[in-house]
Amino acid sequence: MRKLITTFAILIAVLVAGMCTLVLLVNPNDFKHYMVQQVEKRSGYQLMLKGDLRWHVWPKLSILSGPISLTAPGASQPAVTADNMRLDVELLPLLSHQLRVSKVLVTRAVLQALPDAAAKSTDTGPIAPDEPSSFSPSLGHWSLDIAHVSIVNSLLIWQDPQGEQLNFRELNLDLHQDESRVGHYRLSTALTRNQQTFSLDVEGQMDARHYPFKLAFSVDRGDYQLQGVSLPEQGVKGQTSFTAQWSPRNNAFDLTNFTLQANDSDFSGEARGRLAPSLQLALTLHAKKANFDQLLLTRHSVTQQTNADDSTSTDNTVTSAHRRSPVVVEENNRGFIDWLNHSEISSELTADQATWHGVTVSKLALSAQNSQGMMALKTLSGQVGNGHFALNGSVDFRPELADVQIHTDLQRIPLQIVQPLLQIPPVLHGDISLLGQFSGRGLQGKEILTQWQGQSQVELLSLDIPRMNVQQMVIDAVTRASNRVNSDPKLHPVIPDMRGEFTLANGALQLTRLQGENAQVSLNALGNINFAQRGLDITFNLLTRGWKGDPEMLALLANQPIPLRFYGPWDHLQYSLSVDKLLRSNLKSRLQQWLKDNDKSKHTP
């Protein structure tokens, strides 16, 4: 045991002696000019080392430098500047005049991915084919090899194709590579912009054998989080993974095996395109579940609907409660629209189940092509409950208010969904079907109703007006006006399915035809709804059945539609139903006809 300890002590002493000898006899500044030459030979970049190099022996044998800068060929600004740099070197290669750097550590660096810091190529000749770079030494008696690069607590300044600079702070990069330039990396950083913070922590594999022609890498694990204003209260966070290829010469990228988990949504697919001179993106995504309420909407944009106040009615007044509802497109999306105006994007999105403003949509399909803010909507379709919808047309995002040309095909969509999206009082229950063509400006609910125009066929199915049964109102009015008839007590009035057409222009919806019939009633409606002034004037003409009593009155009610008119502002709606006046008018006309017929009989020879 004593011999073993003695042997270790001798080895340690020899090692310490060797290190001390190197520190005393080998001047690290002898490598300074060589490192500058090697960096320029292999990359074309100009390395500047300010101050003298010095040894550092604990915990590893290292060379320390002062401030450094790295400048691309022809660039007016350095691509990298740092306060200091540490080179961890291996001891044994130094004995044979080899500078083998096991790790390069740069702290508090500033990396500039800006046009002024980019390399300026002056070579007009043909570009050589892609070949693996050679790392064999060819200058002097020293050789250089780097296996590990680490950048700590640094800043990356990147300029997007539109000229806006983005600052990626707290940048930490750790890269291991072998002699063939294949390695492993880990990257973490944070970006703050428009009072929003995006943090990222990823690691994966990288293949730089064909760089600068091509850089292949994968994200095996990626954690991210996005928080700030105009975002959901809990933010957006999750994991991602993909395989990618990047071509620096033409700014092109290709993503495959892409997966993204965001809150409780999941996406998979692929993407390809290029970043400059303007963004070009072809995106194909599929989601088993996509909850856009948790990804896009703020806590203020989706307001929970409150229970309506109890409606009160008199003989000529109906009061209804107005409730604030969510909009179709948010007002705070100008930044996203500006991004569309400078992009070429082709998107294909499908989802087994999606959620938007609390509405569950199954079999969602979106296909759109955006060209510098001019979007061709090929299809937007899905199923809602027992119904489905399909939209197509175009949207021009370049004006302040988007110009819209849209064809709608809605089949049995619940009115409880349509009314809140359009910001109108939810006074009707049932389903609606629309087949029409519309155009206008804006995408918010209020803009759709006040600045769009068009015409459509409409169907109202299983229609119900809670706390306001128009058929029962007519029956009660008739029985109060005359005791000669009464209704079947077993009869439960049901509003028939109604079909018709309407036109929309200047904020006013004009019913050109709306009628329906069942075993109990024949019903038609005419009038208009003014969305700009939040008022209406609609008359329902009801021809009810199932009466019992006086045959003459039965004959009258069987052929005389009874008008029921609703008019006035939405929050103080009034109605008019004068059955007694109608009966008196009918009796007067019958009496006049009898007198006329009687007078004719007297003058007949």
Coordinates of C-alpha atoms in Angstrom, one line a residue:
M1 CA 0.0 0.0 0.0
R2 CA 2.9 2.3 0.9
K3 CA 4.5 1.6 -2.5
L4 CA 1.2 2.5 -4.3
I5 CA 0.8 5.8 -2.5
T6 CA 4.5 6.6 -3.2
T7 CA 3.9 5.9 -6.9
F8 CA 0.9 8.2 -7.0
A9 CA 2.8 10.9 -5.2
I10 CA 5.6 10.6 -7.8
L11 CA 3.2 10.9 -10.7
I12 CA 1.5 13.9 -9.2
A13 CA 4.8 15.5 -8.6
V14 CA 5.9 14.9 -12.1
L15 CA 2.6 16.3 -13.4
V16 CA 2.9 19.4 -11.3
A17 CA 6.5 19.8 -12.3
G18 CA 5.7 19.5 -16.0
M19 CA 2.9 22.0 -15.7
C20 CA 5.1 24.4 -13.9
T21 CA 7.8 23.9 -16.4
L22 CA 5.4 24.7 -19.3
V23 CA 4.1 27.7 -17.5
L24 CA 7.6 29.0 -16.9
L25 CA 9.2 28.0 -20.2
V26 CA 6.4 28.1 -22.7
N27 CA 5.1 31.6 -23.5
P28 CA 1.3 31.4 -24.5
N29 CA 1.8 34.5 -26.6
D30 CA 3.8 32.3 -29.0
F31 CA 0.4 30.9 -30.0
K32 CA -1.2 34.2 -30.5
H33 CA -0.1 34.9 -34.1
Y34 CA -0.6 31.2 -35.0
M35 CA -4.2 31.2 -33.8
V36 CA -5.0 34.4 -35.8
Q37 CA -3.5 32.8 -38.9
Q38 CA -5.4 29.5 -38.4
V39 CA -8.7 31.2 -37.9
E40 CA -8.3 33.3 -41.0
K41 CA -7.1 30.3 -43.1
R42 CA -10.0 28.1 -42.1
S43 CA -12.9 30.6 -42.0
G44 CA -11.7 33.9 -43.5
Y45 CA -12.5 35.7 -40.2
Q46 CA -10.2 38.1 -38.6
L47 CA -9.4 37.3 -35.0
M48 CA -8.2 40.1 -32.8
L49 CA -6.7 39.4 -29.3
K50 CA -6.2 42.5 -27.2
G51 CA -3.6 42.3 -24.5
D52 CA -1.3 39.4 -23.6
L53 CA -2.2 35.8 -23.2
R54 CA -1.5 34.2 -19.8
W55 CA -1.6 30.7 -18.3
H56 CA -4.2 29.5 -15.8
V57 CA -3.4 26.2 -14.2
W58 CA -6.5 25.4 -12.0
P59 CA -8.8 23.6 -12.3
K60 CA -7.6 23.0 -15.9
L61 CA -4.6 24.1 -17.8
S62 CA -5.9 27.1 -19.7
I63 CA -4.9 30.1 -21.6
L64 CA -6.7 33.4 -20.7
S65 CA -7.1 36.3 -23.0
G66 CA -8.4 39.9 -22.7
P67 CA -11.0 41.4 -24.9
I68 CA -11.4 39.7 -28.3
S69 CA -13.3 40.4 -31.6
L70 CA -14.0 38.3 -34.6
T71 CA -14.8 40.0 -37.9
A72 CA -16.1 38.5 -41.1
P73 CA -14.4 39.2 -44.5
G74 CA -15.4 42.6 -45.8
A75 CA -17.6 43.4 -42.8
S76 CA -17.7 46.8 -41.2
Q77 CA -18.6 45.5 -37.7
P78 CA -17.3 42.5 -35.8
A79 CA -19.5 39.5 -35.7
V80 CA -18.3 38.6 -32.2
T81 CA -16.9 40.7 -29.3
A82 CA -16.2 39.4 -25.8
D83 CA -14.7 40.7 -22.6
N84 CA -12.5 37.6 -22.3
M85 CA -11.9 34.1 -23.5
R86 CA -10.5 31.0 -21.9
L87 CA -8.8 28.2 -23.9
D88 CA -8.6 24.8 -22.0
V89 CA -5.6 23.0 -23.5
E90 CA -4.3 19.4 -23.2
L91 CA -0.9 19.0 -21.6
L92 CA 0.6 16.1 -23.5
P93 CA 0.1 17.6 -27.0
L94 CA 2.0 20.6 -25.9
L95 CA 5.2 18.5 -25.5
S96 CA 5.0 17.7 -29.3
H97 CA 4.3 21.3 -30.3
Q98 CA 0.5 20.7 -30.7
L99 CA -2.0 23.2 -29.4
R100 CA -5.0 20.9 -28.7
V101 CA -7.8 23.0 -27.3
S102 CA -10.4 20.9 -25.5
K103 CA -12.7 23.8 -24.7
V104 CA -13.2 27.5 -25.7
L105 CA -15.1 29.5 -23.1
V106 CA -16.4 33.0 -24.0
T107 CA -18.3 35.0 -21.4
R108 CA -20.3 38.2 -21.8
A109 CA -20.0 38.1 -25.6
V110 CA -22.0 40.1 -28.1
L111 CA -22.9 38.2 -31.3
Q112 CA -24.2 40.4 -34.2
A113 CA -26.2 38.7 -36.9
L114 CA -26.5 42.0 -38.8
P115 CA -25.9 43.0 -42.4
D116 CA -23.0 45.2 -41.4
A117 CA -21.4 42.2 -39.6
A118 CA -22.0 39.7 -42.4
A119 CA -19.3 38.5 -44.8
K120 CA -19.1 40.4 -48.1
S121 CA -18.2 38.1 -50.9
T122 CA -16.2 39.5 -53.8
D123 CA -15.7 36.2 -55.6
T124 CA -17.6 36.2 -58.9
G125 CA -16.3 32.9 -60.1
P126 CA -18.1 29.5 -59.9
I127 CA -18.7 28.1 -56.5
A128 CA -16.9 24.8 -55.8
P129 CA -19.0 21.8 -55.0
D130 CA -19.8 20.9 -51.4
E131 CA -16.9 19.1 -49.9
P132 CA -16.2 18.2 -46.2
S133 CA -13.8 20.7 -44.7
S134 CA -10.3 19.5 -43.9
F135 CA -8.9 20.1 -40.5
S136 CA -5.4 18.9 -41.1
P137 CA -2.7 21.4 -40.0
S138 CA -0.7 23.1 -42.8
L139 CA 0.9 26.1 -41.2
G140 CA 4.1 26.1 -39.1
H141 CA 5.0 23.5 -36.6
W142 CA 1.9 23.9 -34.4
S143 CA -1.6 22.4 -35.0
L144 CA -4.9 23.5 -33.6
D145 CA -7.9 21.4 -32.7
I146 CA -11.1 22.5 -30.8
A147 CA -13.6 20.0 -29.5
H148 CA -15.8 22.1 -27.1
V149 CA -17.1 25.6 -27.4
S150 CA -19.1 27.3 -24.7
I151 CA -20.7 30.8 -24.8
V152 CA -22.0 32.0 -21.4
N153 CA -24.2 35.0 -20.4
S154 CA -24.1 36.6 -23.8
L155 CA -26.2 38.6 -26.2
L156 CA -27.2 37.8 -29.8
I157 CA -28.4 40.7 -32.0
W158 CA -30.3 39.4 -35.0
Q159 CA -32.0 41.5 -37.7
D160 CA -35.1 40.1 -39.4
P161 CA -35.8 40.5 -43.2
Q162 CA -37.9 43.6 -42.4
G163 CA -35.0 45.3 -40.7
E164 CA -36.1 45.0 -37.1
Q165 CA -33.4 44.0 -34.6
L166 CA -34.2 41.4 -32.0
N167 CA -32.0 41.0 -28.9
F168 CA -31.7 37.4 -27.6
R169 CA -30.4 37.9 -24.0
E170 CA -29.0 35.5 -21.5
L171 CA -27.6 33.4 -24.3
N172 CA -25.9 30.2 -23.2
L173 CA -24.5 27.8 -25.8
D174 CA -22.6 24.6 -25.2
L175 CA -21.3 22.7 -28.2
H176 CA -19.3 19.5 -28.4
Q177 CA -18.0 18.2 -31.7
D178 CA -15.7 15.5 -33.0
E179 CA -13.1 15.8 -35.7
S180 CA -15.7 15.3 -38.4
R181 CA -17.7 18.3 -37.1
V182 CA -20.6 16.2 -35.8
G183 CA -21.6 17.0 -32.2
H184 CA -24.1 17.8 -29.5
Y185 CA -25.3 21.2 -28.4
R186 CA -27.5 22.9 -25.8
L187 CA -28.9 26.4 -26.2
S188 CA -30.9 28.6 -23.8
T189 CA -31.9 32.2 -24.3
A190 CA -34.7 34.7 -23.8
L191 CA -36.2 37.3 -26.2
T192 CA -38.2 40.3 -24.9
R193 CA -40.3 42.2 -27.5
N194 CA -43.5 44.3 -27.3
Q195 CA -43.8 43.5 -23.6
Q196 CA -43.7 39.8 -24.3
T197 CA -40.9 37.4 -23.2
F198 CA -40.0 34.2 -25.1
S199 CA -37.7 31.9 -23.3
L200 CA -36.1 28.8 -24.9
D201 CA -34.0 25.9 -23.7
V202 CA -33.2 23.2 -26.3
E203 CA -30.6 20.5 -26.9
G204 CA -29.9 18.1 -29.7
Q205 CA -27.4 17.0 -32.4
M206 CA -25.7 19.0 -35.0
D207 CA -23.9 18.0 -38.3
A208 CA -21.6 20.8 -39.7
R209 CA -19.6 18.6 -42.1
H210 CA -21.1 20.5 -45.1
Y211 CA -21.2 24.0 -43.7
P212 CA -21.4 26.7 -45.0
F213 CA -23.4 25.0 -47.8
K214 CA -25.6 23.1 -45.4
L215 CA -26.1 22.8 -41.6
A216 CA -28.1 19.8 -40.3
F217 CA -29.3 19.7 -36.8
S218 CA -32.1 18.2 -34.6
V219 CA -33.9 19.4 -31.5
D220 CA -34.3 16.3 -29.4
R221 CA -35.7 18.2 -26.4
G222 CA -37.0 21.7 -26.5
D223 CA -38.7 23.6 -23.7
Y224 CA -40.2 27.1 -24.3
Q225 CA -42.5 29.6 -22.6
L226 CA -44.2 32.8 -24.0
Q227 CA -45.6 35.3 -21.5
G228 CA -46.7 38.9 -21.6
V229 CA -49.4 41.3 -22.8
S230 CA -51.9 40.3 -25.4
L231 CA -51.5 36.6 -24.4
P232 CA -53.5 34.2 -22.2
E233 CA -53.0 34.8 -18.5
Q234 CA -51.1 31.6 -18.0
G235 CA -49.0 32.2 -21.1
V236 CA -48.1 29.6 -23.7
K237 CA -45.6 26.9 -22.8
G238 CA -44.7 23.4 -23.8
Q239 CA -42.1 21.2 -25.6
T240 CA -41.0 20.8 -29.2
S241 CA -38.8 18.5 -31.3
F242 CA -37.8 18.4 -35.0
T243 CA -35.1 17.7 -37.5
A244 CA -33.9 20.6 -39.6
Q245 CA -31.6 21.6 -42.4
W246 CA -30.4 25.2 -42.9
S247 CA -28.7 26.5 -46.1
P248 CA -26.9 29.8 -45.2
R249 CA -26.2 30.8 -48.8
N250 CA -29.9 31.1 -49.7
N251 CA -31.4 31.5 -46.2
A252 CA -33.5 28.3 -46.8
F253 CA -34.7 25.9 -44.1
D254 CA -36.5 22.6 -44.0
L255 CA -38.2 21.1 -40.9
T256 CA -39.3 17.5 -40.7
N257 CA -40.7 15.3 -37.9
F258 CA -42.0 18.4 -36.3
T259 CA -43.9 18.1 -33.0
L260 CA -45.1 20.9 -30.8
Q261 CA -47.0 20.7 -27.5
A262 CA -48.5 24.0 -26.4
N263 CA -50.5 24.1 -23.2
D264 CA -53.1 21.4 -23.9
S265 CA -52.7 21.5 -27.7
D266 CA -50.5 19.3 -29.8
F267 CA -49.3 19.8 -33.4
S268 CA -47.2 17.7 -35.8
G269 CA -46.1 18.2 -39.4
E270 CA -43.4 19.8 -41.5
A271 CA -42.3 23.2 -42.8
R272 CA -40.0 24.6 -45.3
G273 CA -39.1 28.0 -46.7
R274 CA -36.6 30.9 -46.5
L275 CA -36.0 33.9 -44.2
A276 CA -34.7 36.5 -46.6
P277 CA -35.2 38.7 -48.4
S278 CA -38.7 38.2 -47.1
L279 CA -40.2 35.3 -45.3
Q280 CA -41.4 32.4 -47.4
L281 CA -43.1 29.5 -45.6
A282 CA -44.9 26.4 -46.6
L283 CA -46.5 24.9 -43.5
T284 CA -48.4 21.6 -43.0
L285 CA -49.8 20.8 -39.6
H286 CA -52.1 18.4 -38.0
A287 CA -53.5 18.5 -34.5
K288 CA -55.4 15.9 -32.5
K289 CA -56.4 18.8 -30.2
A290 CA -56.0 22.5 -30.8
N291 CA -57.3 24.9 -28.1
F292 CA -56.9 28.3 -29.7
D293 CA -58.5 29.9 -26.7
Q294 CA -55.4 29.1 -24.7
L295 CA -53.0 30.0 -27.4
L296 CA -54.3 33.2 -28.9
L297 CA -56.9 34.9 -26.7
T298 CA -56.3 37.2 -23.8
R299 CA -58.3 36.9 -20.6
H300 CA -60.1 40.1 -21.6
S301 CA -61.0 39.0 -25.2
V302 CA -63.1 36.1 -24.1
T303 CA -65.8 37.3 -21.7
Q304 CA -67.9 34.7 -20.0
Q305 CA -71.6 35.1 -20.9
T306 CA -73.7 36.0 -17.9
N307 CA -77.3 34.9 -17.3
A308 CA -79.8 37.2 -19.0
D309 CA -81.9 39.3 -16.8
D310 CA -85.4 38.2 -16.4
S311 CA -87.3 39.7 -19.3
T312 CA -90.4 41.7 -18.3
S313 CA -93.3 42.2 -20.7
T314 CA -96.5 44.2 -20.7
D315 CA -99.1 44.4 -23.4
N316 CA -96.9 46.6 -25.5
T317 CA -93.3 46.4 -24.1
V318 CA -90.7 43.7 -24.0
T319 CA -87.3 44.3 -22.2
S320 CA -84.3 42.1 -23.0
A321 CA -80.8 42.0 -21.6
H322 CA -77.8 42.8 -23.7
R323 CA -74.6 40.9 -22.9
R324 CA -71.1 41.6 -24.1
S325 CA -69.7 38.8 -26.2
P326 CA -66.3 37.8 -27.8
V327 CA -65.3 39.0 -31.2
V328 CA -64.2 37.0 -34.3
V329 CA -60.7 38.6 -34.6
E330 CA -58.9 40.6 -31.9
E331 CA -58.2 44.3 -32.2
N332 CA -54.6 43.8 -30.9
N333 CA -53.4 41.8 -33.9
R334 CA -51.8 44.6 -35.9
G335 CA -48.3 43.2 -35.4
F336 CA -49.4 39.9 -36.8
I337 CA -51.1 41.6 -39.8
D338 CA -47.9 43.6 -40.5
W339 CA -46.0 40.3 -40.5
L340 CA -48.5 38.9 -43.0
N341 CA -48.0 41.9 -45.2
H342 CA -44.3 41.1 -45.7
S343 CA -44.6 37.3 -46.0
E344 CA -45.3 34.6 -48.5
I345 CA -47.1 31.8 -46.5
S346 CA -48.9 28.7 -47.6
S347 CA -50.6 26.9 -44.8
E348 CA -52.5 23.6 -44.5
L349 CA -54.0 22.9 -41.1
T350 CA -56.2 20.0 -40.0
A351 CA -57.4 19.2 -36.5
D352 CA -59.4 16.4 -35.1
Q353 CA -60.8 18.8 -32.5
A354 CA -60.4 22.5 -32.1
T355 CA -61.7 25.1 -29.6
W356 CA -62.3 28.8 -30.5
H357 CA -64.1 31.2 -28.2
G358 CA -65.5 28.2 -26.3
V359 CA -66.9 26.6 -29.5
T360 CA -65.8 23.0 -30.1
V361 CA -65.1 22.3 -33.8
S362 CA -64.4 18.8 -35.1
K363 CA -62.7 17.9 -38.4
L364 CA -61.3 21.4 -38.8
A365 CA -59.6 22.0 -42.1
L366 CA -57.8 25.2 -43.2
S367 CA -56.1 25.8 -46.5
A368 CA -54.8 29.4 -47.2
Q369 CA -52.2 31.1 -49.4
N370 CA -50.9 34.5 -48.2
S371 CA -48.9 36.7 -50.6
Q372 CA -47.7 40.0 -49.1
G373 CA -51.0 40.5 -47.1
M374 CA -53.3 39.3 -49.8
M375 CA -54.8 36.0 -48.6
A376 CA -56.6 33.5 -50.7
L377 CA -58.8 31.4 -48.4
K378 CA -59.2 28.1 -50.3
T379 CA -61.2 26.5 -47.5
L380 CA -62.1 26.8 -43.9
S381 CA -64.4 24.0 -42.9
G382 CA -65.5 22.0 -39.9
Q383 CA -68.3 20.4 -37.9
V384 CA -70.1 22.0 -35.0
G385 CA -72.4 19.7 -33.2
N386 CA -74.8 18.2 -35.8
G387 CA -74.0 21.0 -38.3
H388 CA -71.0 22.0 -40.5
F389 CA -69.6 25.1 -42.1
A390 CA -67.5 25.8 -45.2
L391 CA -66.0 29.3 -46.1
N392 CA -63.9 30.3 -49.0
G393 CA -62.9 33.7 -50.5
S394 CA -60.2 36.3 -50.1
V395 CA -59.0 38.7 -47.4
D396 CA -56.8 41.7 -48.1
F397 CA -54.9 42.6 -44.9
R398 CA -53.1 45.6 -46.4
P399 CA -55.6 48.3 -45.6
E400 CA -56.2 49.4 -42.0
L401 CA -59.5 47.4 -42.1
A402 CA -59.2 44.2 -44.1
D403 CA -61.1 43.9 -47.4
V404 CA -63.1 40.7 -47.4
Q405 CA -64.8 38.7 -50.2
I406 CA -66.3 35.6 -48.7
H407 CA -68.7 32.8 -49.7
T408 CA -70.5 31.2 -46.8
D409 CA -72.1 27.7 -46.5
L410 CA -73.4 27.1 -43.0
Q411 CA -75.6 24.1 -42.3
R412 CA -77.4 23.8 -38.9
I413 CA -75.1 25.9 -36.9
P414 CA -76.5 26.7 -33.4
L415 CA -77.6 30.3 -33.0
Q416 CA -76.2 30.2 -29.5
I417 CA -72.8 30.2 -31.2
V418 CA -73.4 32.7 -34.0
Q419 CA -75.0 35.4 -31.9
P420 CA -72.1 35.9 -29.4
L421 CA -69.5 35.8 -32.2
L422 CA -71.4 38.7 -34.0
Q423 CA -71.9 40.6 -30.7
I424 CA -75.7 40.6 -30.9
P425 CA -78.1 39.7 -28.1
P426 CA -78.6 36.0 -27.7
V427 CA -82.4 36.1 -27.9
L428 CA -83.0 33.2 -30.3
H429 CA -82.4 29.5 -29.8
G430 CA -82.2 27.0 -32.6
D431 CA -80.0 26.4 -35.7
I432 CA -79.3 28.5 -38.7
S433 CA -78.3 27.6 -42.3
L434 CA -76.8 30.2 -44.6
L435 CA -75.8 30.0 -48.2
G436 CA -74.6 33.4 -49.5
Q437 CA -72.0 35.8 -50.8
F438 CA -70.7 38.8 -48.8
S439 CA -68.1 41.5 -49.1
G440 CA -67.0 44.3 -46.9
R441 CA -64.3 45.7 -44.5
G442 CA -63.1 44.4 -41.2
L443 CA -63.2 41.0 -39.4
Q444 CA -64.7 41.9 -36.0
G445 CA -68.3 41.0 -35.2
K446 CA -69.4 44.6 -35.2
E447 CA -67.7 45.3 -38.5
I448 CA -69.2 42.3 -40.1
L449 CA -72.7 43.5 -39.3
T450 CA -72.2 47.2 -40.1
Q451 CA -69.6 47.3 -43.0
W452 CA -70.4 44.1 -44.9
Q453 CA -72.9 43.8 -47.7
G454 CA -74.4 40.8 -49.6
Q455 CA -77.3 38.5 -49.8
S456 CA -78.0 35.0 -48.6
Q457 CA -80.6 32.2 -48.4
V458 CA -81.4 31.5 -44.8
E459 CA -83.1 28.7 -42.8
L460 CA -84.1 28.9 -39.2
L461 CA -84.5 25.4 -37.8
S462 CA -86.0 24.4 -34.4
L463 CA -86.5 28.1 -33.7
D464 CA -87.4 29.2 -30.2
I465 CA -87.7 32.6 -28.5
P466 CA -87.4 31.9 -24.8
R467 CA -90.0 33.8 -22.7
M468 CA -91.7 35.0 -25.8
N469 CA -93.9 32.5 -27.5
V470 CA -95.4 34.4 -30.5
Q471 CA -98.1 31.8 -31.2
Q472 CA -99.2 31.8 -27.6
M473 CA -99.3 35.6 -27.6
V474 CA -101.7 35.5 -30.6
I475 CA -103.9 32.7 -29.1
D476 CA -104.2 34.7 -25.8
A477 CA -105.0 37.9 -27.6
V478 CA -107.8 36.2 -29.7
T479 CA -109.4 34.5 -26.7
R480 CA -109.4 37.8 -24.8
A481 CA -111.0 39.7 -27.8
S482 CA -113.7 37.2 -28.4
N483 CA -115.4 34.5 -26.3
R484 CA -116.8 32.8 -29.4
V485 CA -113.6 30.7 -30.0
N486 CA -111.0 29.0 -27.9
S487 CA -107.9 27.0 -28.6
D488 CA -107.2 23.3 -28.0
P489 CA -105.8 23.0 -24.5
K490 CA -103.7 20.0 -25.6
L491 CA -102.0 22.1 -28.3
H492 CA -98.4 23.1 -27.6
P493 CA -97.5 25.8 -30.2
V494 CA -94.2 25.2 -32.0
I495 CA -92.5 27.7 -34.3
P496 CA -92.1 26.1 -37.7
D497 CA -88.9 25.8 -39.6
M498 CA -88.6 29.0 -41.7
R499 CA -86.9 29.6 -45.0
G500 CA -86.2 32.7 -47.0
E501 CA -83.8 35.3 -48.2
F502 CA -82.2 38.5 -46.8
T503 CA -79.9 41.3 -48.0
L504 CA -77.3 43.0 -45.8
A505 CA -76.2 46.6 -46.6
N506 CA -75.1 49.7 -44.6
G507 CA -75.6 47.9 -41.3
A508 CA -79.2 46.9 -42.1
L509 CA -80.5 43.4 -42.7
Q510 CA -83.7 43.4 -44.9
L511 CA -85.9 40.3 -44.8
T512 CA -87.1 39.9 -48.4
R513 CA -88.8 36.6 -47.6
L514 CA -89.1 34.4 -44.5
Q515 CA -91.9 31.8 -44.1
G516 CA -92.7 28.5 -42.7
E517 CA -95.6 26.1 -41.9
N518 CA -96.4 23.2 -39.7
A519 CA -99.6 21.5 -38.5
Q520 CA -100.4 24.3 -36.1
V521 CA -99.4 27.5 -37.8
S522 CA -98.5 29.2 -41.1
L523 CA -96.0 32.0 -40.5
N524 CA -94.2 34.6 -42.6
A525 CA -92.1 37.6 -41.6
L526 CA -91.1 40.9 -43.2
G527 CA -89.0 43.7 -41.9
N528 CA -85.5 44.8 -41.1
I529 CA -82.9 44.7 -38.4
N530 CA -80.6 47.8 -38.0
F531 CA -77.3 46.6 -36.5
A532 CA -75.8 50.1 -36.6
Q533 CA -78.6 51.6 -34.5
R534 CA -79.3 48.4 -32.6
G535 CA -83.0 48.4 -33.5
L536 CA -85.5 46.4 -35.5
D537 CA -88.9 46.5 -37.1
I538 CA -90.3 43.1 -38.0
T539 CA -93.9 41.9 -38.5
F540 CA -94.9 38.3 -38.1
N541 CA -98.1 37.3 -39.9
L542 CA -99.5 34.2 -38.2
L543 CA -102.3 32.0 -39.4
T544 CA -103.0 29.6 -36.5
R545 CA -105.0 26.4 -36.5
G546 CA -106.7 24.2 -33.9
W547 CA -109.5 26.7 -33.0
K548 CA -112.8 25.6 -31.6
G549 CA -116.1 27.5 -31.3
D550 CA -118.3 29.7 -33.6
P551 CA -118.1 28.5 -37.2
E552 CA -118.1 32.0 -38.5
M553 CA -115.2 33.0 -36.3
L554 CA -113.4 29.7 -37.2
A555 CA -113.8 30.6 -40.9
L556 CA -112.5 34.1 -40.2
L557 CA -109.4 32.9 -38.3
A558 CA -108.7 30.2 -40.9
N559 CA -108.3 32.8 -43.6
Q560 CA -107.1 35.9 -41.8
P561 CA -103.4 36.2 -40.8
I562 CA -102.9 38.0 -37.5
P563 CA -100.0 40.5 -37.6
L564 CA -97.6 40.6 -34.6
R565 CA -95.1 43.5 -34.9
F566 CA -91.9 44.0 -32.9
Y567 CA -90.2 47.3 -33.2
G568 CA -87.9 49.7 -31.4
P569 CA -84.3 49.5 -29.8
W570 CA -83.1 46.1 -28.7
D571 CA -82.8 47.0 -25.0
H572 CA -86.4 48.4 -25.0
L573 CA -88.3 46.3 -27.5
Q574 CA -92.0 47.0 -28.1
Y575 CA -94.7 45.0 -29.8
S576 CA -98.1 45.6 -31.4
L577 CA -100.9 43.0 -31.4
S578 CA -104.4 44.4 -31.9
V579 CA -106.7 41.4 -32.5
D580 CA -109.9 43.2 -31.4
K581 CA -109.2 45.9 -33.9
L582 CA -108.7 43.3 -36.6
L583 CA -112.0 41.6 -35.6
R584 CA -113.9 44.8 -35.6
S585 CA -112.5 45.8 -39.0
N586 CA -113.5 42.4 -40.4
L587 CA -117.0 42.7 -38.9
K588 CA -117.4 46.2 -40.3
S589 CA -116.3 45.0 -43.8
R590 CA -118.8 42.1 -43.6
L591 CA -121.6 44.4 -42.4
Q592 CA -120.9 46.8 -45.3
Q593 CA -120.9 44.0 -47.7
W594 CA -124.2 42.7 -46.3
L595 CA -125.8 46.2 -46.6
K596 CA -124.5 46.5 -50.2
D597 CA -125.9 43.1 -51.1
N598 CA -129.2 44.0 -49.4
D599 CA -129.5 47.3 -51.3
K600 CA -128.9 45.5 -54.6
S601 CA -131.7 43.0 -53.8
K602 CA -134.2 45.9 -53.2
H603 CA -133.6 47.5 -56.6
T604 CA -133.8 44.2 -58.5
P605 CA -137.1 43.8 -60.5

